[in-house]
Tab-separated table of C-alpha atoms in Angstrom:
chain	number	residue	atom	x	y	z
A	2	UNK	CA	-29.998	16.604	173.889
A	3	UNK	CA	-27.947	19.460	172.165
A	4	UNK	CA	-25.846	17.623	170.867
A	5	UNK	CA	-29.036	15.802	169.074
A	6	UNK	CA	-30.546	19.718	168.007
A	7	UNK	CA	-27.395	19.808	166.477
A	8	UNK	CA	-26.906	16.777	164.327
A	9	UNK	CA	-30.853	17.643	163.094
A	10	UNK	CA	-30.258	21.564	161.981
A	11	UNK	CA	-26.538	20.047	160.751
A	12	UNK	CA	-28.908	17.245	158.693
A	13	UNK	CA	-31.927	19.673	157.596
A	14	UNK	CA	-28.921	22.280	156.239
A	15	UNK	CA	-26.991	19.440	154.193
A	16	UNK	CA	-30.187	18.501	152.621
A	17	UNK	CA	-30.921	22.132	152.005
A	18	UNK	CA	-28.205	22.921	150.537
A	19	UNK	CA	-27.917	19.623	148.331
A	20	UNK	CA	-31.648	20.578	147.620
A	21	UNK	CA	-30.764	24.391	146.184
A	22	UNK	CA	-27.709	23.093	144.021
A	23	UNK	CA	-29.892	22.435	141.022
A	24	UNK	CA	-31.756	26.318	141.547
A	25	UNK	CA	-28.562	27.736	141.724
A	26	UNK	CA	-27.174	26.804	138.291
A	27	UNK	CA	-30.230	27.583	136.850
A	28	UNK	CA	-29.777	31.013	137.831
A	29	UNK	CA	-26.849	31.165	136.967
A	30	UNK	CA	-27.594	30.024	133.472
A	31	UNK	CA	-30.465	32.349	133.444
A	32	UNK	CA	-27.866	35.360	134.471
A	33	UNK	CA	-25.057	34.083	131.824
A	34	UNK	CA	-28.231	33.724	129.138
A	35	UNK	CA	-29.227	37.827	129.685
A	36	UNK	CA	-25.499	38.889	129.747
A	37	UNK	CA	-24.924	37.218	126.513
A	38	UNK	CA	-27.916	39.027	124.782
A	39	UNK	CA	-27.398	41.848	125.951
A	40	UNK	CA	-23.485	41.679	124.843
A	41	UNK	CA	-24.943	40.058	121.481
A	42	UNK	CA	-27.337	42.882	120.907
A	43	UNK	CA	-24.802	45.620	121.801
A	44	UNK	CA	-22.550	44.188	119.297
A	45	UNK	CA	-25.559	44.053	116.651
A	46	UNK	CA	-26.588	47.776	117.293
A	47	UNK	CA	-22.477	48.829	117.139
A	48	UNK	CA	-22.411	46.767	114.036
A	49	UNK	CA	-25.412	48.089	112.148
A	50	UNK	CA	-24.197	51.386	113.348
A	51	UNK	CA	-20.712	50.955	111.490
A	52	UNK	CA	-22.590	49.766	108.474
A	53	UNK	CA	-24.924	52.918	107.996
A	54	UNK	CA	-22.098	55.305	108.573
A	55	UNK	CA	-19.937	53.828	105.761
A	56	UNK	CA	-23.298	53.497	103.686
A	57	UNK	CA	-23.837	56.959	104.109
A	58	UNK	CA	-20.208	57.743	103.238
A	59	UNK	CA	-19.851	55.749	99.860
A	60	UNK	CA	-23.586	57.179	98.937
A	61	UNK	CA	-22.323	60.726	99.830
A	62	UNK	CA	-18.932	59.996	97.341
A	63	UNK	CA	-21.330	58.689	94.693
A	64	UNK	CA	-23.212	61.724	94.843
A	65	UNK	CA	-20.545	64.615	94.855
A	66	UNK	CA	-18.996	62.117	91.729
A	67	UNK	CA	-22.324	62.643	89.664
A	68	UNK	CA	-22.637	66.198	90.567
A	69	UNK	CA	-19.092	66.879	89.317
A	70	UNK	CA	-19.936	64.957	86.800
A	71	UNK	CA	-23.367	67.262	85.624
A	72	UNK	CA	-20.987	70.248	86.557
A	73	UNK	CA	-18.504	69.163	84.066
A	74	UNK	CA	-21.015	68.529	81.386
A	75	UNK	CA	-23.123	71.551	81.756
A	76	UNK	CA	-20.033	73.684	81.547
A	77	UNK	CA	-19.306	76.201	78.440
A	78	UNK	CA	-17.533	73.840	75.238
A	79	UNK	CA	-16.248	76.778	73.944
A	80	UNK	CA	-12.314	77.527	74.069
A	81	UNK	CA	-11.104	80.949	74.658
A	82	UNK	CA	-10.424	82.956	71.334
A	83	UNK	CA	-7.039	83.213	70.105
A	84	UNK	CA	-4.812	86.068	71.064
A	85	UNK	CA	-5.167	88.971	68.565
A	86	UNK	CA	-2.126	89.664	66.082
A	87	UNK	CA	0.309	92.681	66.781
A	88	UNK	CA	-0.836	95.512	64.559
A	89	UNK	CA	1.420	97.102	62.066
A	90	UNK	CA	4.041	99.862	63.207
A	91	UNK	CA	2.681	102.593	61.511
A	92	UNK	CA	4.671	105.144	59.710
A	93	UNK	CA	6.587	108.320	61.066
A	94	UNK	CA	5.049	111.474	60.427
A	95	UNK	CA	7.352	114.281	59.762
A	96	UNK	CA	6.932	117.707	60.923
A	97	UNK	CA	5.987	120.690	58.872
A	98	UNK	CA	7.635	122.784	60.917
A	99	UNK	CA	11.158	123.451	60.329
A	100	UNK	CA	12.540	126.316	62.756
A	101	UNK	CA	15.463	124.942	65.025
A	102	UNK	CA	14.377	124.337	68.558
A	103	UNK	CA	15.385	126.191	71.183
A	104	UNK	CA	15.140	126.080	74.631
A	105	UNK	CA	12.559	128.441	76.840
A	106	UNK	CA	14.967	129.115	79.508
A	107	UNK	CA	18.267	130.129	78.838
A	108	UNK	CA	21.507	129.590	81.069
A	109	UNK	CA	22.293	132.523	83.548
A	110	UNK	CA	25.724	133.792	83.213
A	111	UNK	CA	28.281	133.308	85.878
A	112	UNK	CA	29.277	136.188	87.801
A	113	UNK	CA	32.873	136.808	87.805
A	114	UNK	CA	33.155	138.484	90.726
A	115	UNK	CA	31.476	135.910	92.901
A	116	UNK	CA	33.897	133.703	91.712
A	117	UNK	CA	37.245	135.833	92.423
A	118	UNK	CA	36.137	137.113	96.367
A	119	UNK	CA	36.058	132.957	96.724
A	120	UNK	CA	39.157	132.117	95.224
């Protein structure tokens, strides 16, 4: 009689499990399904991402180009002036005064006996 418990829980758990088979993959699927749209959509967003930030870095080129450009156009046209010519030597002046010069302090003489007590 055990052994007949046996064969029916050993029959109702074959036919259980040949019964879930079908469930199973559909989870499954369901599972792979989500993980693919969320990798999809994570690729998207890292995608879009990439494409602002190089958007935003041509537009920002393209802008500081046309402000250079205004800069440049807005800026004085005129060149510097030419250097000014040397001016002409002018002529030497001669003194009225004639007396011979002299100068203000004149040489002390040597002492000469200084210079014998040395020698």
């Amino acid at each position: 009689m055990k052994l007949r418990h046996y064969l029916w829980l050993l029959f109702l758990l074959i036919l259980a499990s040949c019964a879930e088979e079908d469930r199973n993959m559909l989870a499954v699927q369901a599972m792979i399904d989500d993980e693919v749209a969320k990798r999809v959509e994570s690729y998207r967003q890292s995608r879009l991402k990439l494409c602002r930030e190089q958007a935003l870095t041509e537009a920002s080129k393209l802008a500081d180009s046309i402000l250079l450009e205004e800069a440049r156009m807005s800026r004085d046209t005129l060149d510097k002036p030419p250097k000014p010519e040397k001016p002409e030597k002018p002529e030497l002046k001669t003194l009225l005064d004639s007396t011979p010069v002299k100068p203000f302090i004149l040489p002390r003489r040597r002492d000469t006996i200084a210079t014998d007590s040395n020698g």
